[in-house]
Coordinates of C-alpha atoms in Angstrom, one line a residue:
X1 CA -0.1 0.3 -0.1
X2 CA 1.3 3.2 -0.9
X3 CA 1.7 6.4 1.3
X4 CA -1.0 8.2 -0.7
X5 CA -3.5 5.2 -0.4
X6 CA -2.9 4.8 3.3
X7 CA -3.5 8.2 4.1
X8 CA -6.6 8.5 2.1
X9 CA -7.7 5.1 4.0
X10 CA -7.4 7.0 7.4
X11 CA -9.5 9.6 5.9
X12 CA -12.0 7.2 5.0
X13 CA -12.0 5.6 8.3
X14 CA -12.2 8.7 10.1
X15 CA -15.6 9.7 7.9
X16 CA -13.9 12.8 6.3
X17 CA -13.9 11.2 3.1
X18 CA -16.5 8.8 0.9
X19 CA -15.3 5.5 0.5
X20 CA -15.4 3.9 -2.8
X21 CA -18.0 1.1 -2.0
X22 CA -20.3 0.9 1.3
X23 CA -21.6 -2.2 2.2
X24 CA -25.0 -1.0 4.0
X25 CA -26.4 -2.4 7.0
X26 CA -24.3 -5.4 6.8
X27 CA -24.5 -8.3 9.3
X28 CA -21.0 -9.7 8.8
X29 CA -18.9 -12.2 10.7
X30 CA -16.5 -10.9 13.2
X31 CA -13.8 -14.0 13.0
X32 CA -11.8 -12.5 16.1
X33 CA -14.8 -12.5 18.3
X34 CA -16.6 -15.2 16.7
X35 CA -19.8 -13.3 16.4
X36 CA -22.1 -12.0 14.1
X37 CA -21.8 -8.2 14.2
X38 CA -24.0 -4.9 12.4
X39 CA -22.6 -2.0 10.5
X40 CA -21.5 -0.3 7.4
X41 CA -18.4 -1.7 5.6
X42 CA -16.3 0.7 4.1
X43 CA -14.0 0.3 1.2
X44 CA -11.4 2.3 -0.4
X45 CA -8.6 1.4 -2.7
X46 CA -9.3 -2.2 -2.5
X47 CA -9.3 -2.3 1.8
X48 CA -12.0 -1.9 4.2
X49 CA -11.4 1.5 5.9
X50 CA -13.8 0.6 9.0
X51 CA -17.1 -0.9 10.0
X52 CA -19.6 1.5 11.6
X53 CA -21.2 4.3 9.7
X54 CA -20.1 5.2 6.6
X55 CA -21.2 7.0 3.3
X56 CA -19.4 5.9 0.0
X57 CA -19.6 6.9 -3.9
X58 CA -21.2 3.9 -4.2
X59 CA -23.7 1.8 -1.6
X60 CA -25.2 -1.4 -1.7
X61 CA -27.8 -2.5 0.8
X62 CA -27.0 -5.5 2.3
X63 CA -30.3 -6.0 4.2
X64 CA -31.3 -10.0 4.5
X65 CA -27.8 -10.8 3.5
X66 CA -24.8 -11.8 5.5
X67 CA -21.1 -10.5 4.6
X68 CA -18.0 -13.0 5.2
X69 CA -14.7 -12.9 4.1
X70 CA -13.8 -14.5 0.6
X71 CA -13.3 -17.9 0.6
X72 CA -9.9 -19.5 0.5
X73 CA -9.1 -23.1 -0.9
X74 CA -5.8 -24.1 1.0
X75 CA -4.6 -26.9 -1.7
X76 CA -6.1 -27.7 -5.1
X77 CA -4.8 -28.5 -8.1
X78 CA -6.0 -26.3 -11.2
X79 CA -5.2 -29.3 -13.6
X80 CA -7.7 -31.4 -11.9
X81 CA -10.7 -29.4 -13.0
X82 CA -9.7 -30.1 -16.6
X83 CA -10.0 -26.2 -17.5
X84 CA -7.4 -23.4 -18.0
X85 CA -7.0 -21.0 -14.7
X86 CA -9.0 -18.6 -16.3
X87 CA -11.9 -20.9 -16.8
X88 CA -12.0 -22.4 -13.4
X89 CA -11.9 -18.9 -11.9
X90 CA -15.2 -18.3 -14.0
X91 CA -16.4 -20.9 -12.3
X92 CA -15.7 -20.5 -8.5
X93 CA -15.6 -16.8 -8.5
X94 CA -19.3 -17.2 -8.3
X95 CA -18.9 -19.1 -5.2
X96 CA -17.0 -16.7 -3.2
X97 CA -13.9 -17.8 -3.6
X98 CA -11.2 -15.5 -3.7
X99 CA -8.0 -16.9 -2.8
X100 CA -6.2 -20.4 -3.6
X101 CA -3.4 -22.1 -2.8
X102 CA -2.6 -24.6 -5.9
X103 CA 0.3 -26.9 -6.5
X104 CA 0.9 -27.4 -10.2
X105 CA 2.9 -30.6 -10.0
X106 CA 0.6 -32.2 -12.7
X107 CA 2.5 -29.4 -15.3
X108 CA 5.5 -30.0 -13.4
X109 CA 5.5 -33.6 -14.3
X110 CA 4.8 -33.3 -17.7
X111 CA 6.9 -30.0 -18.6
X112 CA 9.3 -29.7 -15.6
X113 CA 10.2 -26.0 -14.4
X114 CA 8.6 -24.7 -17.4
X115 CA 5.3 -26.5 -16.1
X116 CA 5.8 -24.2 -13.1
X117 CA 6.5 -21.1 -15.2
X118 CA 3.6 -21.6 -17.4
X119 CA 0.9 -22.1 -14.3
X120 CA 2.6 -18.6 -13.2
X121 CA 1.7 -17.2 -16.5
X122 CA -1.7 -18.5 -16.6
X123 CA -3.1 -17.3 -13.3
X124 CA -1.5 -13.8 -13.6
X125 CA -4.2 -10.8 -13.4
X126 CA -7.2 -13.4 -12.4
X127 CA -10.3 -12.3 -10.2
X128 CA -8.7 -14.9 -7.6
X129 CA -5.2 -14.6 -5.7
X130 CA -3.5 -17.7 -7.0
X131 CA -0.8 -18.6 -4.6
X132 CA 1.9 -21.1 -6.0
X133 CA 3.6 -24.2 -4.0
X134 CA 6.7 -24.9 -5.8
X135 CA 6.0 -29.0 -6.5
X136 CA 8.4 -30.9 -4.1
X137 CA 8.0 -34.4 -5.7
X138 CA 8.7 -34.3 -9.5
X139 CA 8.3 -37.1 -9.9
X140 CA 6.2 -38.5 -6.9
X141 CA 8.6 -41.1 -6.2
X142 CA 11.8 -42.5 -8.0
X143 CA 9.2 -45.4 -9.2
X144 CA 7.3 -42.8 -11.3
X145 CA 8.3 -42.0 -15.0
X146 CA 7.6 -38.5 -15.6
X147 CA 9.3 -35.7 -18.0
X148 CA 12.6 -35.2 -15.8
X149 CA 13.2 -34.9 -12.0
X150 CA 13.2 -31.7 -10.3
X151 CA 15.8 -30.7 -7.8
X152 CA 16.3 -27.9 -5.1
X153 CA 18.4 -26.2 -7.5
X154 CA 15.8 -26.5 -10.3
X155 CA 13.4 -24.5 -8.2
X156 CA 16.1 -21.9 -7.2
X157 CA 14.9 -19.4 -9.8
X158 CA 11.2 -19.6 -9.0
X159 CA 11.7 -18.3 -5.0
X160 CA 11.5 -14.5 -5.9
X161 CA 8.4 -14.7 -7.3
X162 CA 5.8 -12.5 -5.6
X163 CA 3.0 -15.5 -5.5
X164 CA 5.4 -18.4 -5.0
X165 CA 4.3 -19.1 -1.3
X166 CA 6.2 -22.2 -0.2
X167 CA 6.9 -25.9 -1.2
X168 CA 4.1 -28.2 -2.0
X169 CA 2.9 -31.6 -0.7
X170 CA 5.7 -33.5 0.5
X171 CA 4.4 -36.9 -0.9
X172 CA 7.9 -38.7 -0.6
X173 CA 7.3 -39.5 2.9
X174 CA 9.6 -42.4 2.5
X175 CA 12.4 -40.2 1.2
X176 CA 11.9 -38.0 4.6
X177 CA 11.8 -40.7 6.6
X178 CA 15.1 -42.3 5.5
X179 CA 16.4 -38.2 5.3
X180 CA 17.3 -38.4 2.0
X181 CA 19.8 -35.5 0.9
X182 CA 17.6 -34.2 -1.8
X183 CA 14.4 -34.3 0.1
X184 CA 16.0 -32.5 2.9
X185 CA 17.4 -30.0 1.0
X186 CA 14.3 -29.0 -0.7
X187 CA 13.0 -28.6 2.9
X188 CA 15.9 -26.7 4.0
X189 CA 15.8 -24.2 1.2
X190 CA 11.9 -23.5 1.5
X191 CA 12.8 -23.1 5.6
X192 CA 15.5 -20.7 4.8
X193 CA 13.3 -18.4 3.4
X194 CA 10.7 -18.6 6.0
X195 CA 8.0 -20.3 3.7
X196 CA 5.9 -23.4 4.6
X197 CA 6.2 -27.0 3.4
X198 CA 2.8 -28.9 3.1
X199 CA 2.5 -32.4 4.0
X200 CA 1.1 -35.6 2.2
X201 CA 1.4 -38.4 4.5
X202 CA -1.7 -40.9 4.6
X203 CA -1.8 -43.1 7.6
X204 CA 1.7 -42.2 9.0
X205 CA 1.7 -42.3 12.7
X206 CA 3.8 -42.9 15.9
X207 CA 7.5 -42.0 15.6
X208 CA 7.5 -42.1 11.7
X209 CA 5.2 -39.3 11.9
X210 CA 7.0 -37.5 14.6
X211 CA 10.0 -37.6 12.4
X212 CA 7.8 -36.7 9.4
X213 CA 6.9 -33.5 11.5
X214 CA 10.2 -32.8 13.1
X215 CA 11.7 -32.6 9.2
X216 CA 9.7 -29.1 9.2
X217 CA 6.0 -30.5 7.5
X218 CA 3.4 -27.9 8.6
X219 CA 0.1 -29.4 7.4
X220 CA -1.5 -32.4 6.1
X221 CA -4.7 -33.1 3.8
X222 CA -4.6 -37.0 3.6
X223 CA -6.3 -37.9 7.1
X224 CA -9.0 -39.9 6.6
X225 CA -10.0 -40.5 10.3
X226 CA -10.5 -38.4 13.1
X227 CA -7.7 -40.2 15.0
X228 CA -5.6 -39.7 12.6
X229 CA -6.3 -36.1 12.4
X230 CA -5.9 -35.4 16.2
X231 CA -2.8 -37.3 15.9
X232 CA -1.4 -34.9 13.5
X233 CA -3.0 -31.8 14.9
X234 CA -1.3 -32.4 18.5
X235 CA 2.1 -32.4 17.3
X236 CA 1.5 -28.9 15.6
X237 CA 0.3 -29.7 12.0
X238 CA -2.6 -27.8 10.4
X239 CA -5.1 -30.4 9.3
X240 CA -6.6 -29.5 5.8
X241 CA -9.7 -31.2 5.6
X242 CA -10.4 -32.3 2.6
X243 CA -14.0 -32.5 0.3
X244 CA -13.1 -33.4 -3.2
X245 CA -14.1 -35.0 -6.0
X246 CA -12.4 -38.6 -5.2
X247 CA -11.5 -37.9 -1.8
X248 CA -14.2 -36.9 0.7
X249 CA -13.0 -36.3 4.2
X250 CA -15.1 -34.3 5.5
X251 CA -17.7 -36.4 7.3
X252 CA -14.9 -38.7 9.1
X253 CA -13.5 -35.5 10.5
X254 CA -16.2 -33.3 11.5
X255 CA -15.4 -34.1 15.6
X256 CA -12.1 -32.1 14.7
X257 CA -14.6 -28.9 13.8
X258 CA -15.3 -27.9 17.5
X259 CA -12.9 -26.5 20.2
X260 CA -10.2 -27.0 20.6
X261 CA -9.3 -28.6 17.5
X262 CA -11.2 -26.1 15.0
X263 CA -8.6 -23.3 15.1
X264 CA -5.9 -25.8 13.3
X265 CA -8.4 -26.7 10.4
X266 CA -9.1 -25.4 6.8
X267 CA -11.1 -26.6 4.4
X268 CA -9.6 -27.8 0.8
X269 CA -10.9 -29.6 -2.2
X270 CA -7.3 -31.0 -3.4
X271 CA -9.0 -32.2 -6.9
X272 CA -12.5 -30.9 -8.0
X273 CA -14.2 -32.2 -11.5
X274 CA -16.5 -29.7 -13.4
X275 CA -19.7 -31.3 -12.7
X276 CA -19.2 -30.8 -9.2
X277 CA -18.0 -27.1 -9.7
X278 CA -20.9 -26.4 -11.3
X279 CA -23.9 -28.4 -9.7
X280 CA -22.3 -28.3 -6.1
X281 CA -20.0 -25.2 -5.7
X282 CA -16.3 -24.9 -4.2
X283 CA -15.4 -23.9 -0.6
X284 CA -19.2 -23.0 -0.1
X285 CA -20.3 -26.3 -0.7
X286 CA -18.0 -27.7 2.1
X287 CA -19.1 -24.7 4.3
X288 CA -22.8 -25.7 3.5
X289 CA -22.0 -29.6 4.1
X290 CA -20.4 -29.0 7.4
X291 CA -23.5 -26.6 8.8
X292 CA -26.0 -29.3 7.8
X293 CA -23.7 -32.0 9.9
X294 CA -23.9 -30.0 12.8
X295 CA -21.2 -27.7 12.8
X296 CA -21.6 -24.0 14.2
X297 CA -22.2 -21.8 11.1
X298 CA -19.4 -19.4 12.5
X299 CA -16.8 -22.3 12.8
X300 CA -17.3 -23.7 9.7
X301 CA -16.9 -20.1 8.0
X302 CA -13.8 -19.2 9.8
X303 CA -12.6 -22.7 8.6
X304 CA -13.0 -21.5 4.8
X305 CA -11.7 -17.9 5.7
X306 CA -9.7 -16.9 8.6
X307 CA -7.9 -20.3 9.4
X308 CA -6.5 -20.6 5.8
X309 CA -5.2 -17.2 5.9
X310 CA -3.4 -17.7 9.2
X311 CA -2.0 -21.2 8.3
X312 CA -0.3 -19.4 5.2
X313 CA 0.5 -16.0 6.7
X314 CA -1.4 -14.1 4.6
X315 CA -1.0 -10.5 5.9
X316 CA -4.3 -8.7 6.0
X317 CA -6.6 -11.6 4.8
X318 CA -9.5 -13.6 5.8
X319 CA -11.2 -11.1 7.9
X320 CA -13.6 -7.9 8.1
X321 CA -11.7 -5.3 9.7
X322 CA -9.8 -2.2 9.3
X323 CA -6.5 -2.5 7.0
X324 CA -7.6 -5.8 5.8
X325 CA -8.1 -6.6 2.0
X326 CA -11.7 -6.2 0.9
X327 CA -12.0 -10.0 -0.5
X328 CA -15.7 -10.6 0.3
X329 CA -18.6 -13.0 -0.3
X330 CA -22.0 -12.1 0.4
X331 CA -24.3 -14.9 1.5
X332 CA -28.1 -15.5 1.9
X333 CA -29.7 -17.2 4.6
X334 CA -29.1 -20.5 3.2
X335 CA -25.3 -19.4 3.0
X336 CA -25.4 -19.6 -1.1
X337 CA -23.6 -16.6 -2.4
X338 CA -25.0 -13.8 -3.8
X339 CA -22.0 -11.4 -4.7
X340 CA -18.0 -11.7 -4.6
X341 CA -15.8 -8.6 -4.1
X342 CA -12.4 -9.0 -4.9
X343 CA -9.8 -6.4 -4.0
X344 CA -13.0 -4.0 -3.3
X345 CA -14.3 -4.5 -6.9
X346 CA -17.5 -6.4 -7.5
X347 CA -16.7 -9.3 -9.8
X348 CA -19.7 -11.2 -9.3
X349 CA -23.4 -10.2 -8.6
X350 CA -25.6 -12.8 -9.8
X351 CA -24.8 -13.1 -13.4
X352 CA -22.4 -15.4 -15.2
X353 CA -19.3 -14.0 -15.7
X354 CA -16.4 -14.1 -18.5
X355 CA -12.6 -13.7 -18.1
X356 CA -9.9 -13.0 -20.3
X357 CA -7.1 -15.6 -20.2
X358 CA -3.8 -13.6 -19.6
X359 CA -1.2 -13.3 -22.4
X360 CA 1.5 -16.4 -22.3
X361 CA 4.7 -16.6 -24.0
X362 CA 4.7 -18.6 -27.2
X363 CA 7.6 -20.9 -25.6
X364 CA 5.0 -22.0 -23.1
X365 CA 2.2 -22.7 -25.3
X366 CA 3.8 -25.1 -27.7
X367 CA 5.8 -26.4 -25.0
X368 CA 2.1 -27.4 -23.7
X369 CA 0.4 -28.4 -27.1
X370 CA 3.2 -30.9 -27.6
X371 CA 4.0 -32.7 -24.7
X372 CA 3.2 -36.5 -26.0
X373 CA 6.5 -38.2 -27.1
X374 CA 5.6 -42.2 -27.7
X375 CA 5.1 -44.6 -30.7
X376 CA 1.9 -45.8 -32.0
X377 CA 0.3 -48.2 -29.7
X378 CA -1.5 -51.7 -30.5
X379 CA -2.8 -54.3 -28.5
X380 CA 0.8 -56.4 -28.2
X381 CA 1.5 -53.7 -25.8
X382 CA -1.1 -55.5 -23.1
X383 CA -0.4 -59.0 -23.7
X384 CA 0.8 -60.7 -20.6
X385 CA 1.2 -64.6 -19.5
X386 CA 1.2 -65.6 -16.0
X387 CA 0.0 -64.0 -12.7
X388 CA -0.3 -60.0 -12.2
X389 CA -1.2 -58.3 -9.1
X390 CA -4.7 -57.0 -8.5
X391 CA -5.9 -53.7 -7.4
X392 CA -8.9 -53.5 -5.2
X393 CA -10.9 -50.7 -5.3
X394 CA -12.5 -49.3 -2.2
X395 CA -16.0 -47.0 -2.4
X396 CA -15.6 -43.2 -2.0
X397 CA -11.9 -43.6 -1.4
X398 CA -8.7 -43.3 -3.6
X399 CA -6.7 -45.8 -1.0
X400 CA -6.8 -49.2 -2.7
X401 CA -6.6 -52.6 -1.3
X402 CA -4.4 -56.0 -2.0
X403 CA -6.6 -58.1 -4.3
X404 CA -4.1 -60.7 -4.7
X405 CA -3.3 -62.4 -8.0
X406 CA -5.2 -63.0 -11.4
X407 CA -4.2 -64.9 -14.4
X408 CA -6.9 -62.9 -16.4
X409 CA -10.0 -60.6 -17.0
X410 CA -13.0 -62.4 -15.2
X411 CA -16.3 -59.9 -16.0
X412 CA -18.2 -62.0 -14.1
X413 CA -16.2 -61.4 -11.1
X414 CA -15.4 -57.7 -12.0
X415 CA -11.7 -58.4 -12.7
X416 CA -10.5 -56.0 -15.6
X417 CA -7.1 -55.5 -17.0
X418 CA -5.4 -52.2 -16.2
X419 CA -2.3 -50.8 -17.8
X420 CA 0.1 -47.8 -17.7
X421 CA 1.8 -46.5 -20.7
X422 CA 5.1 -44.1 -20.4
X423 CA 4.2 -41.0 -22.9
X424 CA 7.1 -38.8 -22.3
X425 CA 10.3 -40.0 -23.6
X426 CA 8.8 -42.9 -26.0
X427 CA 10.5 -45.6 -23.9
X428 CA 7.7 -48.2 -24.7
X429 CA 6.9 -49.1 -21.5
X430 CA 4.0 -50.6 -20.5
X431 CA 2.6 -52.0 -17.0
X432 CA 0.2 -54.2 -17.0
X433 CA -1.8 -55.8 -13.8
X434 CA -5.7 -56.1 -13.1
X435 CA -8.3 -54.0 -11.2
X436 CA -11.1 -54.9 -9.5
X437 CA -14.3 -53.0 -8.5
X438 CA -14.6 -50.8 -11.5
X439 CA -17.4 -52.6 -13.0
X440 CA -16.5 -52.4 -16.8
X441 CA -18.5 -54.9 -19.0
X442 CA -17.4 -54.2 -22.4
X443 CA -14.7 -52.2 -24.4
X444 CA -12.2 -49.7 -22.6
X445 CA -11.7 -46.5 -21.0
X446 CA -8.5 -44.6 -21.4
X447 CA -7.0 -41.3 -20.0
X448 CA -4.1 -39.1 -20.1
X449 CA -5.0 -37.5 -16.8
X450 CA -3.1 -40.0 -14.5
X451 CA -1.5 -38.8 -11.2
X452 CA 1.3 -37.8 -11.1
X453 CA 3.1 -38.5 -13.5
X454 CA 0.2 -38.3 -16.4
X455 CA 1.0 -41.2 -18.5
X456 CA -1.5 -43.1 -20.0
X457 CA -3.6 -45.1 -17.9
X458 CA -6.0 -47.5 -19.5
X459 CA -8.6 -49.9 -18.2
X460 CA -10.7 -52.4 -20.2
X461 CA -12.2 -55.8 -20.8
X462 CA -9.8 -56.7 -23.9
X463 CA -6.3 -55.6 -25.4
X464 CA -7.9 -54.6 -28.7
X465 CA -10.2 -51.9 -27.1
X466 CA -7.5 -50.8 -24.7
X467 CA -5.1 -50.1 -27.5
X468 CA -7.7 -48.4 -29.2
X469 CA -8.6 -46.3 -26.4
X470 CA -4.8 -45.4 -25.9
X471 CA -3.8 -44.9 -29.2
X472 CA -6.8 -42.2 -29.8
X473 CA -5.2 -40.4 -26.7
X474 CA -1.8 -40.4 -28.3
X475 CA -3.2 -38.9 -31.4
X476 CA -5.1 -35.9 -29.7
X477 CA -2.2 -34.9 -27.5
X478 CA -4.0 -36.0 -24.6
X479 CA -7.7 -36.6 -23.4
X480 CA -10.1 -39.2 -21.8
X481 CA -11.5 -41.8 -24.4
X482 CA -14.1 -44.6 -24.3
X483 CA -13.6 -47.4 -26.8
X484 CA -15.8 -50.5 -27.8
X485 CA -15.6 -53.2 -30.4
X486 CA -12.3 -51.1 -31.7
X487 CA -14.6 -47.8 -32.0
X488 CA -14.3 -44.8 -30.3
X489 CA -17.6 -44.2 -28.5
X490 CA -16.8 -40.7 -26.9
X491 CA -13.7 -38.5 -26.1
X492 CA -12.9 -35.2 -24.2
X493 CA -9.7 -33.9 -26.2
X494 CA -7.4 -32.1 -23.4
X495 CA -4.9 -30.4 -25.6
X496 CA -2.5 -28.6 -23.0
X497 CA -0.2 -30.8 -21.5
X498 CA -2.9 -34.0 -21.8
X499 CA -4.2 -32.6 -18.8
X500 CA -6.3 -29.5 -19.7
X501 CA -8.6 -27.8 -21.9
X502 CA -9.4 -24.0 -23.0
X503 CA -13.2 -24.6 -23.1
X504 CA -15.0 -23.2 -20.5
X505 CA -16.3 -25.3 -17.4
X506 CA -19.9 -25.7 -18.6
X507 CA -19.0 -27.3 -22.1
X508 CA -16.3 -29.3 -20.9
X509 CA -18.8 -30.8 -18.3
X510 CA -21.4 -31.3 -21.1
X511 CA -19.0 -33.6 -22.6
X512 CA -17.7 -35.1 -19.3
X513 CA -21.4 -36.1 -18.5
X514 CA -21.7 -37.7 -21.7
X515 CA -18.6 -39.9 -21.0
X516 CA -20.2 -40.9 -17.8
X517 CA -23.7 -41.7 -19.1
X518 CA -21.5 -44.1 -21.8
X519 CA -19.4 -45.7 -19.2
X520 CA -22.1 -46.3 -17.1
X521 CA -23.7 -47.8 -20.0
X522 CA -21.0 -50.1 -20.3
X523 CA -21.1 -51.2 -16.6
X524 CA -18.9 -48.8 -14.6
X525 CA -20.4 -49.0 -11.3
X526 CA -22.6 -46.3 -10.2
X527 CA -21.6 -43.8 -7.1
X528 CA -18.0 -43.4 -8.5
X529 CA -16.4 -40.8 -10.7
X530 CA -15.0 -43.3 -13.5
X531 CA -12.3 -40.8 -14.7
X532 CA -11.3 -39.1 -11.4
X533 CA -10.9 -42.3 -9.6
X534 CA -9.3 -44.3 -12.4
X535 CA -6.7 -41.3 -12.4
X536 CA -5.5 -42.0 -8.9
X537 CA -4.8 -45.6 -9.5
X538 CA -1.3 -44.7 -10.7
X539 CA -0.2 -42.8 -7.9
X540 CA 2.0 -44.8 -5.8
X541 CA 2.3 -42.3 -2.6
X542 CA -1.3 -43.6 -1.6
X543 CA -1.9 -46.8 -0.2
X544 CA -1.9 -49.9 -1.4
X545 CA -2.0 -51.0 -4.9
X546 CA -1.0 -48.7 -8.1
X547 CA -0.6 -49.5 -11.6
X548 CA 2.8 -48.0 -12.8
X549 CA 4.5 -47.9 -16.2
X550 CA 6.6 -51.1 -15.0
X551 CA 3.7 -53.2 -13.4
X552 CA 1.7 -53.3 -10.3
X553 CA 3.1 -51.9 -7.3
X554 CA 2.6 -52.1 -3.6
X555 CA 2.9 -48.7 -1.9
X556 CA 2.9 -50.2 1.5
X557 CA 5.9 -52.7 1.2
X558 CA 7.1 -50.4 -1.6
X559 CA 7.8 -53.2 -3.9
X560 CA 6.4 -54.6 -7.2
X561 CA 3.9 -57.2 -7.0
X562 CA 4.2 -58.3 -10.7
X563 CA 6.3 -56.9 -13.6

C-alpha cells in the first residue's frame, strides 16, 4: 500500500472522505470475536477502511444478507478441473472464492520447471489470488516415470516470484523418513526463506509421523479418520479437511470442527471436477455441508476464511476489519453466494462472468501443446502371461487394497485389465495388471490424466479396445477416451499438456457427463467418478496397490507385486 493510499484509508476511516464502496446495513462475520455484528463496511482502494456508519461513492444495501471474508481453498490443483485457470476462476468466483493455493505438480511432471512457469503465467491477473506452492516431488517417487526430475537447484529461480508461497505437498514420505539428501535440501531451502512446507502422509503414525513433522512439514490433507487428524494436529500440523471429487473426508473429520481443534483446521478441495463445480460449488459447498452436518456456522466459515489465511501467513486477509484486503462473499440465509467482491471490486453480482485469459509466452504454449513423445500403440503392448497383481478399489476413497493375483480378465467377478503407458520419452514401457471394483462389462476407458506423472492409464475388458482407446489419446495429444469394439464411443480432448482444455467449465462438463453416461452404460459402477477415480490408480504415494509403467506396485511394502 502506497503512502497516499494509506493516508486516504485513514481519512475514509475517520469519515472525512467518502469510501469507494459501502456495504450498508451489513450483518458481517467477525472472525476475532466469533460473532455476527452489524455495520456499514467501508472500502477504499481495495481495503476495508472501517465498519460502522459510513458513506460511499457507491452504496449497496445488505439488508437480509450476510457478509463474510472471501473463501480460500488451501490446497488444490487447477489441472484436476480439466480447464485452464481462467476458466476455473469463471466457475468459482460466483461461489465466493477469492484465493486459492495451488500445487502445479501435474504440469511440472509433464513439462518440468516450464510447467510451473506456465501455471504462473496462466494465473496472472485473475480475479482470484492464485498462490503457487513449488512442487516437492517430481516425480512423486523414484518409481514414477515423468518428463524430468526436479531438484532444489531447479526450483531456485522461482522463489522470488511474488506468488510463490512455499513447498507443495511432500508426498515422498519414505524419502523424508530415510533423510534423503535431495528431499531434505528442498525442505531446508524452503525454511531458509521462512516459507511453509505442505505435507502428504496418509496413515503415517507414531514415531514415523513425529520424524516427518520434525523435518518441517506444517500441514496434511490426507487425514481420513478423526484419530489420524488428531494425532497430526496434536503435533502442531494444520489439518486440511479435504472434500473433493475423489477423496471426501469431511464427514469422518467432523469431530475436529469444534473447540479446541477447529482453529487448526482449514477446508481444501484438492481435486474438483467440472460437474461438482457447476452443480455443487467450491469451498462454499463444503461450508454448507459442514453446517448441515451440525458444525457451528461461524466455525465452518472461519475454517474457510480466517484459518487458511492464518495457516499460510496471508497478511491482512481472511477477516472483515480495518486495513484488511476487501475480499468478501455476500451470502443469503441458506449460505448461498449472492455477490463476490475482490480487492474492493464487485466481480460477481448474480450473472455469469467471463474472464480474459492472460497473455502467455509462445514458447510455453508450444511446449504444452506438444507434450506426447511415444510410438503408435497396438494390442501387443498389453499381452501378458501368468499371474499379475490385482488392485482392489475402495468405494468413496482413493486408497486401494491388495486384491491378490489374477491370471486374466474375469468380467463376472469384476476383474479387468489395467495398464500404464509411458508417454514422455518414447521408452515403450507398459505396466500391466488387473483391477477389481470398476465394473466395466465391455470395451475400454483411457485417460492421460493419471497422477502424478500423467502417463496414459487404461482399463478394459480386452486388449484391442485398450489399444484403440490409448492410441486415440496419443493422436489427440491428450484426453479421455472410451472405446468399444475398436470404435471410439466418446472422447474429451485435453490438448494442453494432456490434462487441460481452454473450453469453459460448462462445455467441458457437458462432454464429461456424456462420457460418464457412456461409461455407466458399459457397466462402470454407479457412485464412482469413472475418470477421477481412475486417475489416482497410478499414484504410488497413496496406499496400497497402484499401476505404474513397470507393473503393479505395492505402496505399503514399496515393492512390485508383478512386472
